[in-house]
XYZ file of N, CA and C in Angstrom:
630
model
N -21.640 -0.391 -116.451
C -21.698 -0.562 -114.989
C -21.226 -1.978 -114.649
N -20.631 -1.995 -113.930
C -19.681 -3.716 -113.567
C -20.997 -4.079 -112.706
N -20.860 -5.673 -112.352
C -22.027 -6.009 -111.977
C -21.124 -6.616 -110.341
N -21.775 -6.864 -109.910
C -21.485 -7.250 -108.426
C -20.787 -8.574 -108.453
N -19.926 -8.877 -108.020
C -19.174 -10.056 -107.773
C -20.240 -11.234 -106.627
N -20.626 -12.567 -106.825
C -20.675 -12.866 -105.784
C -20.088 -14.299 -105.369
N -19.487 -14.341 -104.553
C -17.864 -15.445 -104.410
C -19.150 -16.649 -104.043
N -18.897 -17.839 -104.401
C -19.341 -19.118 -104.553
C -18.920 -19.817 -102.876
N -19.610 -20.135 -102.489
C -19.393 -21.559 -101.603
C -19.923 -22.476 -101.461
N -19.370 -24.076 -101.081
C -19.956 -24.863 -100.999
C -20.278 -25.031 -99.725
N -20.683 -24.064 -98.835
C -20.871 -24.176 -97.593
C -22.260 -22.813 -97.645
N -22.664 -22.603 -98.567
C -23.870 -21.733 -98.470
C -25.088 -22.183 -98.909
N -25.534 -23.376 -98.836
C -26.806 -23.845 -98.758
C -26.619 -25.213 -97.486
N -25.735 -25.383 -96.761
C -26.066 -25.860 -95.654
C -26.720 -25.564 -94.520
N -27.700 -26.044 -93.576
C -27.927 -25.801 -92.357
C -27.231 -26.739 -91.794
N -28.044 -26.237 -90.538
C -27.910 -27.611 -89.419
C -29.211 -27.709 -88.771
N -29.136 -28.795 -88.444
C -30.518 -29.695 -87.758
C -29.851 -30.158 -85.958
N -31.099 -29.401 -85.077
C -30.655 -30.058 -83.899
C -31.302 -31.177 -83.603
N -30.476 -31.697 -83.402
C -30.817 -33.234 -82.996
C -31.637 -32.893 -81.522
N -32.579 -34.182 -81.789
C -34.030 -34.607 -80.921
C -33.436 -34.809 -79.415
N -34.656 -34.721 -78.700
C -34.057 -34.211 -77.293
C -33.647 -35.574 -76.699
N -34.303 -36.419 -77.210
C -34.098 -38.118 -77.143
C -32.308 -38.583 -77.365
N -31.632 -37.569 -77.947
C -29.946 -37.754 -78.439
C -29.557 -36.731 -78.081
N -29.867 -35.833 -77.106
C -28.795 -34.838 -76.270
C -28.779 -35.708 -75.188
N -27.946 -34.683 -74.358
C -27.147 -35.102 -73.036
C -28.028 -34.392 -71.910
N -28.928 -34.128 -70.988
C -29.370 -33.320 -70.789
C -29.043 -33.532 -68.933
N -29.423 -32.148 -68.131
C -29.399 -32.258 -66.435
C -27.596 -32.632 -66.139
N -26.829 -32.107 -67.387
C -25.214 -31.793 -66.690
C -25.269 -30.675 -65.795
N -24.167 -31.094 -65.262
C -24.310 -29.775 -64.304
C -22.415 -29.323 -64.845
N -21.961 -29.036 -65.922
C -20.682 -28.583 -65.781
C -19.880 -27.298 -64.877
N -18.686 -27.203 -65.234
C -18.421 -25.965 -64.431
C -18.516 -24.495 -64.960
N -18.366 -23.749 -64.250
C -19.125 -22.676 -64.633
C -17.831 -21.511 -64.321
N -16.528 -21.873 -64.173
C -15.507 -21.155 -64.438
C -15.256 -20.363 -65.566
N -14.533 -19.427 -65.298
C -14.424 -18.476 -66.531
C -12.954 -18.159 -67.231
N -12.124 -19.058 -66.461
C -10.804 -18.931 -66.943
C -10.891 -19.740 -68.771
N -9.757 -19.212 -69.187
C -10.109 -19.175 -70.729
C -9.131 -20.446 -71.075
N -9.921 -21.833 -70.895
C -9.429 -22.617 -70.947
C -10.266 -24.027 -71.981
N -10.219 -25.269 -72.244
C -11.216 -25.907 -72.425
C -11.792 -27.087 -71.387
N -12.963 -27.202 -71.031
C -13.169 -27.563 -70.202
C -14.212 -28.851 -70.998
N -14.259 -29.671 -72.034
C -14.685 -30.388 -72.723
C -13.981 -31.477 -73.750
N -14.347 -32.727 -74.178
C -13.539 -32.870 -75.248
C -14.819 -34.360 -75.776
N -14.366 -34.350 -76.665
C -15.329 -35.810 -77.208
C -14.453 -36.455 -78.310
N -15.038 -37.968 -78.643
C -14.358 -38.730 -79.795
C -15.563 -39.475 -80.094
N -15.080 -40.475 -80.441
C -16.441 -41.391 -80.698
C -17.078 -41.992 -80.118
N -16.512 -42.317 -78.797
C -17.066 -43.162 -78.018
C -17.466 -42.294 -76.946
N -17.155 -41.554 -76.259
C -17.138 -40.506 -75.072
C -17.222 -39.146 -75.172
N -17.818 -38.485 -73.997
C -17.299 -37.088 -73.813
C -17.032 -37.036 -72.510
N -16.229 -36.176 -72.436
C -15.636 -35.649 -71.285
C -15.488 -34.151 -70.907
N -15.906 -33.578 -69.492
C -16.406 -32.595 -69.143
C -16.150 -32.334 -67.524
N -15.659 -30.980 -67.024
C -15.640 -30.470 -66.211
C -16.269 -30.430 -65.619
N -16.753 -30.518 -64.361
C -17.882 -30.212 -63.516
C -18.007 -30.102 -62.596
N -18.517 -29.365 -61.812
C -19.070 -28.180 -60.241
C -18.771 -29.519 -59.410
N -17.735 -29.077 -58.444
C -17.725 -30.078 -57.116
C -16.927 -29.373 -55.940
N -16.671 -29.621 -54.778
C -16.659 -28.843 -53.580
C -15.347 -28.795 -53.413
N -14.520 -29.580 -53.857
C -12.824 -29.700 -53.571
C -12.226 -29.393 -55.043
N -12.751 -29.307 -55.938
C -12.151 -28.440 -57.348
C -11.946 -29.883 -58.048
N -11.407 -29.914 -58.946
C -11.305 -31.001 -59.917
C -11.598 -32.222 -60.692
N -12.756 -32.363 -60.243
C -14.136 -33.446 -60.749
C -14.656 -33.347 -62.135
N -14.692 -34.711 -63.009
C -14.474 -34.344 -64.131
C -15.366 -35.993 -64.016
N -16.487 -35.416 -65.484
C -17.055 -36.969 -65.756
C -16.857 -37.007 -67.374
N -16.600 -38.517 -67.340
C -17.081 -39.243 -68.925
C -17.790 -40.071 -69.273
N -18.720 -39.750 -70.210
C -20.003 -40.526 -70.635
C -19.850 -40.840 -71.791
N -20.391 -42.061 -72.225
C -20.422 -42.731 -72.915
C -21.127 -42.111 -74.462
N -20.973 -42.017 -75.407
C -21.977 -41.428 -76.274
C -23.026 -41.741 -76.682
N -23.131 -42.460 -76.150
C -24.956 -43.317 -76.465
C -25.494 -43.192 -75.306
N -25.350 -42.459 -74.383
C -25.655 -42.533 -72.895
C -26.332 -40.995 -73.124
N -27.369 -41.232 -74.488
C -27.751 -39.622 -73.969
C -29.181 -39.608 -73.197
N -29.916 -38.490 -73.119
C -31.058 -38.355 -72.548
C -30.499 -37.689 -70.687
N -31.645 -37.634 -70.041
C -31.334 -37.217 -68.947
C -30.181 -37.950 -67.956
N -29.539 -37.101 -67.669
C -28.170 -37.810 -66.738
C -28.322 -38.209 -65.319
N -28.395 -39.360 -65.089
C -28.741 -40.027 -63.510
C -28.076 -38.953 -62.392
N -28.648 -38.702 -61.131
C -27.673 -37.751 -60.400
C -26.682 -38.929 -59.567
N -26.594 -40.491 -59.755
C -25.220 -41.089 -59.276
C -24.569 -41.286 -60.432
N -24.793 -40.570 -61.293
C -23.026 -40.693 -62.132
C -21.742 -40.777 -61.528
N -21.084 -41.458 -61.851
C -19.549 -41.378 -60.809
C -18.823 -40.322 -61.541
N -17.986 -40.001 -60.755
C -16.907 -39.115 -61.210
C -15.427 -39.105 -60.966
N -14.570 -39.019 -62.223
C -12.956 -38.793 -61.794
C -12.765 -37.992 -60.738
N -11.804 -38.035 -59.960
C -11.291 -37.508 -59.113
C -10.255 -36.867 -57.934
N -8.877 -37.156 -59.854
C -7.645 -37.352 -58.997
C -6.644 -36.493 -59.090
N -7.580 -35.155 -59.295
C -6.767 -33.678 -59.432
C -7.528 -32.936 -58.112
N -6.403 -32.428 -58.100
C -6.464 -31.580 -56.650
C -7.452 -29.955 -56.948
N -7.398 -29.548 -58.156
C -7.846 -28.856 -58.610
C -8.790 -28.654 -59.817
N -9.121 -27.572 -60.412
C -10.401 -27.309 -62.009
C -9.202 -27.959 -62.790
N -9.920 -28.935 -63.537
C -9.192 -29.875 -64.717
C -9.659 -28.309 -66.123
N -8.597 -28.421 -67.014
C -8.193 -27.337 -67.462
C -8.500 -27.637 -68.971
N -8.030 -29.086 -69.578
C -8.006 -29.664 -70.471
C -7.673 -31.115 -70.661
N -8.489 -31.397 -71.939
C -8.746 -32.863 -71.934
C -8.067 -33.442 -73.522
N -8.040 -34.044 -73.530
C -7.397 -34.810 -75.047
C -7.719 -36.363 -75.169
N -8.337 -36.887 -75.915
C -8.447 -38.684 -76.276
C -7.415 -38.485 -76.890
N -6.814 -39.690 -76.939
C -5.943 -40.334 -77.713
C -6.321 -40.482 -78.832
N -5.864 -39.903 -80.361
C -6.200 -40.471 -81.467
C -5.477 -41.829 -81.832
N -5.059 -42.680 -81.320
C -4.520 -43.862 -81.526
C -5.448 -45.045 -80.456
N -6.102 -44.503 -79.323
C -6.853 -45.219 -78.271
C -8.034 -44.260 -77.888
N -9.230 -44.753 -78.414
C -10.091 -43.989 -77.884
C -11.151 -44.534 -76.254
N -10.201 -44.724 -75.738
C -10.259 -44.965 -74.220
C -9.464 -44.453 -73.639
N -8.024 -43.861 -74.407
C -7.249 -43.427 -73.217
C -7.538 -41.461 -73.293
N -7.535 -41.107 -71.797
C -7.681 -39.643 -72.188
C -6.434 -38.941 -71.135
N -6.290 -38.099 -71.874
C -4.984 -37.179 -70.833
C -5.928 -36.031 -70.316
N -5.415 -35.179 -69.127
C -6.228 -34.487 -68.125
C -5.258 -33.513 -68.153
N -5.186 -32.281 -67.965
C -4.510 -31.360 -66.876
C -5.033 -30.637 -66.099
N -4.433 -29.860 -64.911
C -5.478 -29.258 -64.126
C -4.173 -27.575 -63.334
N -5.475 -27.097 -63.129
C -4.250 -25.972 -62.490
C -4.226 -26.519 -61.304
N -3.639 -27.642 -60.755
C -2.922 -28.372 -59.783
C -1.095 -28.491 -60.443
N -0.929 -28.470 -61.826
C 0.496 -28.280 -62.071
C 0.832 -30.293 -62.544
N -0.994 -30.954 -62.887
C -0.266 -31.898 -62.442
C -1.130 -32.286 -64.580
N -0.398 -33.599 -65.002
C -1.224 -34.155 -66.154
C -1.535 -36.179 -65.691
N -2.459 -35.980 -65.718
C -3.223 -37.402 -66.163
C -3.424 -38.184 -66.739
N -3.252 -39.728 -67.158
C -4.249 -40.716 -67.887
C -4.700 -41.606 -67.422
N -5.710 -41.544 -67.913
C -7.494 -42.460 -67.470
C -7.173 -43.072 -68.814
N -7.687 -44.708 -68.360
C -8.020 -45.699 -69.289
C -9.680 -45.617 -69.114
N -10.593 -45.324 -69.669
C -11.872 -45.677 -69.726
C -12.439 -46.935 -69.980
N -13.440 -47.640 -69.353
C -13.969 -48.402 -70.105
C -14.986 -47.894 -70.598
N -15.459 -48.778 -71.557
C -16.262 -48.632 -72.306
C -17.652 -48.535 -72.275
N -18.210 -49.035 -71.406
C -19.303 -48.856 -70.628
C -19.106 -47.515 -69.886
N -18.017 -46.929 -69.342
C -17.994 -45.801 -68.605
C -17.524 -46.324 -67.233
N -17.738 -45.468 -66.224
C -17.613 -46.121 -64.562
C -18.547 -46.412 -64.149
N -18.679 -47.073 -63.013
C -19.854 -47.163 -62.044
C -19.575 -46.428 -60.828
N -18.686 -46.636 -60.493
C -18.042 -46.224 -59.086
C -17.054 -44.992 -59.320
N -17.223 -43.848 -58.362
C -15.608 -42.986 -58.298
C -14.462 -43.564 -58.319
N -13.296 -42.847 -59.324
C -12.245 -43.406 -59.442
C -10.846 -42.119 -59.224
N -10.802 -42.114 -58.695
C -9.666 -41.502 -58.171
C -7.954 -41.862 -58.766
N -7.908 -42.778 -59.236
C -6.308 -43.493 -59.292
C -6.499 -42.993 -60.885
N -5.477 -42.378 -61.440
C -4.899 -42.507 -63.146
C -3.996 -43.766 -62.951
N -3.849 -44.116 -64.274
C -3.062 -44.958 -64.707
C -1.471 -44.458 -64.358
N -1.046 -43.542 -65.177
C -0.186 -42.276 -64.784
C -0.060 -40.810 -64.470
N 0.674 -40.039 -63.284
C 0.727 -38.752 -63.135
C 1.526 -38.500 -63.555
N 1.831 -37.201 -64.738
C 2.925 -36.616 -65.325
C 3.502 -35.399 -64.646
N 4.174 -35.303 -63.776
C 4.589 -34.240 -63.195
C 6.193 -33.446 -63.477
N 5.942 -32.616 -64.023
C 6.976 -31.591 -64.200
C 6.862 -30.004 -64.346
N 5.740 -29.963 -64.418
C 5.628 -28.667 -64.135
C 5.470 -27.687 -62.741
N 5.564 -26.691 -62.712
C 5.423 -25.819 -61.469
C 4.200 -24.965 -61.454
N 3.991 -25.251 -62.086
C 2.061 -24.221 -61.971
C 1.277 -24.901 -62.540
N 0.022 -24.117 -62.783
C -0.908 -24.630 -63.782
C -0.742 -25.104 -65.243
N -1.196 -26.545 -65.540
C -0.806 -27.086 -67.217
C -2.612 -26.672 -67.610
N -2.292 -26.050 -68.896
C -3.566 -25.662 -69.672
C -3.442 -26.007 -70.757
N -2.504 -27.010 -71.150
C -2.563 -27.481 -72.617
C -2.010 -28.493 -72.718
N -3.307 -29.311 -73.768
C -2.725 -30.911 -74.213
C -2.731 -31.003 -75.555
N -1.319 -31.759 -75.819
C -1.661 -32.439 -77.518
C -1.020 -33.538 -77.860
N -1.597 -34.465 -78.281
C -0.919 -35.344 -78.502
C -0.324 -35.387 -79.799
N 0.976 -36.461 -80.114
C 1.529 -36.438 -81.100
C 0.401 -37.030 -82.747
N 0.348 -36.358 -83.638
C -0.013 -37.278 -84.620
C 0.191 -38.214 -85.293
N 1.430 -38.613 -85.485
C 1.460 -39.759 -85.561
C 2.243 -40.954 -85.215
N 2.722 -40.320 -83.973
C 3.407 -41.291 -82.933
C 2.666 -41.688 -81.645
N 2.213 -42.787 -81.648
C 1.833 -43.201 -80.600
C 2.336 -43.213 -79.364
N 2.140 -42.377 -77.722
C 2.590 -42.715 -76.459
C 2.897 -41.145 -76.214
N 3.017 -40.486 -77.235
C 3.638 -38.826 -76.969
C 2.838 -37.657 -77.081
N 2.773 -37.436 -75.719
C 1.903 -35.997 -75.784
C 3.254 -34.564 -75.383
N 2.077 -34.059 -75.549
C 3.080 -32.401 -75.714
C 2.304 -31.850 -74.260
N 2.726 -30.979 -73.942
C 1.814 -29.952 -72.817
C 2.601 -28.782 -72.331
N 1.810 -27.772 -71.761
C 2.267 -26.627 -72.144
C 1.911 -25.984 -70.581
N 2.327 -25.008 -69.782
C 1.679 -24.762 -68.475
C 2.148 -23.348 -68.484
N 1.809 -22.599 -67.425
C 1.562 -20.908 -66.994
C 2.809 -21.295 -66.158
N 3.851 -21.694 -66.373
C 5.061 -21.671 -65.556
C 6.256 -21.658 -67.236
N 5.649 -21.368 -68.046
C 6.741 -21.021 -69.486
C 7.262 -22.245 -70.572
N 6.945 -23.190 -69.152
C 7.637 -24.781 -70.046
C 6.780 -25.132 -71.026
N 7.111 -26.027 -72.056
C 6.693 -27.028 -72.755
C 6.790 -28.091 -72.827
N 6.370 -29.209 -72.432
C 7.191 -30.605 -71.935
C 6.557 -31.821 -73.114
N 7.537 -32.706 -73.767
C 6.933 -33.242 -74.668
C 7.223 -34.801 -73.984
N 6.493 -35.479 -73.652
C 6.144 -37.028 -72.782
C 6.160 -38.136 -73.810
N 7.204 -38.757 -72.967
C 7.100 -40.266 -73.839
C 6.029 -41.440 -72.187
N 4.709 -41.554 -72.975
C 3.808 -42.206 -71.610
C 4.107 -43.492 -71.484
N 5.246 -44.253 -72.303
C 5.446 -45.434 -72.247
C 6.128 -45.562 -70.932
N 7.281 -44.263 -70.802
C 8.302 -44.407 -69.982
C 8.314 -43.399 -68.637
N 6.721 -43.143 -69.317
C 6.388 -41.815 -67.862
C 7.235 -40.665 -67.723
N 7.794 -40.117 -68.607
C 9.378 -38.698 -68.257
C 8.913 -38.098 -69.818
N 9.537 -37.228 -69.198
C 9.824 -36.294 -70.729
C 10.870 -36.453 -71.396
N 10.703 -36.087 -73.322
C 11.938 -36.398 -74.201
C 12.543 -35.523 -74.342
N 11.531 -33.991 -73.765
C 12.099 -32.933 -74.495
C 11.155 -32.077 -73.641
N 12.205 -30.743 -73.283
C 11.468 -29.355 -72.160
C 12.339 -28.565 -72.698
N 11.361 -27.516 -73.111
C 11.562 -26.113 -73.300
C 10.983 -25.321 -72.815
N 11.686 -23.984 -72.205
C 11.129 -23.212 -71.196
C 11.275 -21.973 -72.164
N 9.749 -21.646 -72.348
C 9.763 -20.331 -73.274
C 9.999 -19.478 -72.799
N 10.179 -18.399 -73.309
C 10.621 -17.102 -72.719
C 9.169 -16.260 -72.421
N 7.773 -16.916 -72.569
C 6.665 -15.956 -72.325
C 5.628 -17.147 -72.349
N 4.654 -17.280 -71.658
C 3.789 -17.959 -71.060
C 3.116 -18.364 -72.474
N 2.707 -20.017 -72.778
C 2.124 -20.319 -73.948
C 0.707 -19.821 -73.860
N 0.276 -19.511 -74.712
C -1.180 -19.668 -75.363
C -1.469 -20.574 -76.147
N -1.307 -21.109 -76.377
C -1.871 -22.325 -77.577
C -0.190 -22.896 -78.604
N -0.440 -24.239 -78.820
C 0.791 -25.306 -79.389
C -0.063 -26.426 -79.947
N 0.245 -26.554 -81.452
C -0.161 -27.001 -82.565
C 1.174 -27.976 -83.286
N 0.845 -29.237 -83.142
C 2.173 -30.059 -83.867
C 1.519 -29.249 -85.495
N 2.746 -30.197 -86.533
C 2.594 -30.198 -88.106
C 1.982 -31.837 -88.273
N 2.138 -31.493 -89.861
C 1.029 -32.902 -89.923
C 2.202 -34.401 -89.883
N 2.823 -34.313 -89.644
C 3.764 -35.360 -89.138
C 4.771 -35.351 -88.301
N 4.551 -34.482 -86.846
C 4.708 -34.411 -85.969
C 6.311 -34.108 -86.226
N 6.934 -33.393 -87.098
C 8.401 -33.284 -86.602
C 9.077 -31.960 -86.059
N 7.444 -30.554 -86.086
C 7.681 -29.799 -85.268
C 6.366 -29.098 -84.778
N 6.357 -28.275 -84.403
C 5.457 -27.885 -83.380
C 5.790 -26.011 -83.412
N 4.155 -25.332 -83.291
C 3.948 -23.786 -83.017
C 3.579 -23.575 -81.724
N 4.356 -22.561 -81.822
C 3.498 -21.869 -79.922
C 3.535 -20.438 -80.337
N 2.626 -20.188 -79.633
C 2.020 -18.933 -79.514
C 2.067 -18.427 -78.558
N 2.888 -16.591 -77.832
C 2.845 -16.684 -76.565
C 1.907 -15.529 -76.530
N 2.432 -15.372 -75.099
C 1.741 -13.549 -74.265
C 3.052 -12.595 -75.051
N 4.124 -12.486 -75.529
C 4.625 -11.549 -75.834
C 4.229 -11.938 -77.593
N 3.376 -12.315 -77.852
C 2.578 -11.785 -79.397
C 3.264 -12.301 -80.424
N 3.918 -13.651 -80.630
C 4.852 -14.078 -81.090
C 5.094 -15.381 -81.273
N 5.238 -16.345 -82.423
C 4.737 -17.499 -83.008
C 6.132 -18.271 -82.678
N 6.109 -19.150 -82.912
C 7.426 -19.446 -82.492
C 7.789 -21.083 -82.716
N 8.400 -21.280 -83.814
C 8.427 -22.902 -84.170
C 9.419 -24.101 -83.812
N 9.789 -25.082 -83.082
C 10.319 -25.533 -82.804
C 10.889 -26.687 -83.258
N 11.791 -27.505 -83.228
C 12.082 -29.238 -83.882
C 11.394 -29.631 -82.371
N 11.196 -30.721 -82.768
C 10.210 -31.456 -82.042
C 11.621 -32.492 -81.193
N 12.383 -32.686 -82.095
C 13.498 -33.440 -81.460
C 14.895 -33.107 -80.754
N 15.251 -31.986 -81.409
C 16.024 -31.088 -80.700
C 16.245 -30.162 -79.815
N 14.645 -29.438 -80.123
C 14.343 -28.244 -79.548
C 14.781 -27.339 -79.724
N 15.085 -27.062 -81.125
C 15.946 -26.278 -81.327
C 14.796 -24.880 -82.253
N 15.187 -24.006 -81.871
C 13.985 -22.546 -82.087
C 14.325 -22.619 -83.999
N 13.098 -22.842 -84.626
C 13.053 -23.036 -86.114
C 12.883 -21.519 -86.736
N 11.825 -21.073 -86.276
C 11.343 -19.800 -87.133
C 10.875 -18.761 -85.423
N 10.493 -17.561 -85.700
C 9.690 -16.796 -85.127
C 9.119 -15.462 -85.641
């Protein structure tokens, strides 16, 4: 009689431990939308989060040591016209964060470090090129100043933020779902609505695989 196989992991005697109520975040009020988007992001210093407000697009960041119950004058960003969609820190600056929103528009906030005191309304820069809603951010890995982004209008727009414009737009043939650089940024996957992977040069734009 063969005996039962049983496959090994080093991930099967871990738990997890929730941390004490003294090191959560507690009395957010985020948003409560259901579009299938991310509405969160954190690094080391911050998180950043969507949240319920009367004109759409209000978005706070807190500090990570700023846990325990959340004051109700927290200030808040406020310079999308609409639900901020997605968020990204900079892995090269963990103060700077990019925004998009289904306003059609992308963002960067310099944070300080302490956080805000006051509402702030002004980004540093607005990235505008798209025609609808942007639902996707990524920044480059290992080039500093270049993010990627992706919107429900087909484009893909890859940003040089030094110079505020894009290096490179490609207009897919089917609305992205999700875009993933490689590990040294010289190309990039998308994934659309017509079910279909689709790899690109990052510098040419020229269609690699599908």
């Amino acid at each position: 009689m063969s005996k039962s196989i049983v496959r090994q992991s080093k991930y099967r005697h871990v738990f997890g431990k929730p941390a004490k109520q003294d090191n959560c975040f507690t009395a957010l009020k985020p948003i409560e939308n259901r579009t299938d988007a991310c509405f969160c992001a954190a690094n080391g210093k911050f998180v950043a989060y969507s949240i319920q407000s009367g004109g759409g697009g209000a978005f706070q960041v807190l500090p990570v040591t700023q846990t325990g119950r959340l004051s109700t004058k927290q200030a808040n960003f406020t310079g999308h016209k609409s639900t901020v969609l997605d968020f990204a820190f900079s892995p090269f600056d963990d103060n700077l964060l990019a925004t998009c929103s289904e306003d059609g528009e992308v963002k960067l906030w310099l944070i300080p470090d302490e956080g805000i005191k006051a509402e702030q309304n002004t980004p540093e820069i607005t990235l505008s090129r798209h025609t609808k809603r942007v639902n996707l951010l990524r920044w480059h890995p290992v080039a500093e100043n270049i993010l990627l982004t992706a919107g429900c209008d087909n484009r893909i727009c890859v940003w040089n933020i030094e110079i505020g414009d894009t290096v490179n737009v490609i207009d897919a043939p089917e609305m992205p779902y999700d875009v993933c650089w490689n590990h040294n940024g010289t190309a990039f996957a998308v994934t659309t609505k017509d079910k279909a992977l689709r790899v690109y040069d990052a510098r040419s734009s020229e269609l690699l695989h599908v």
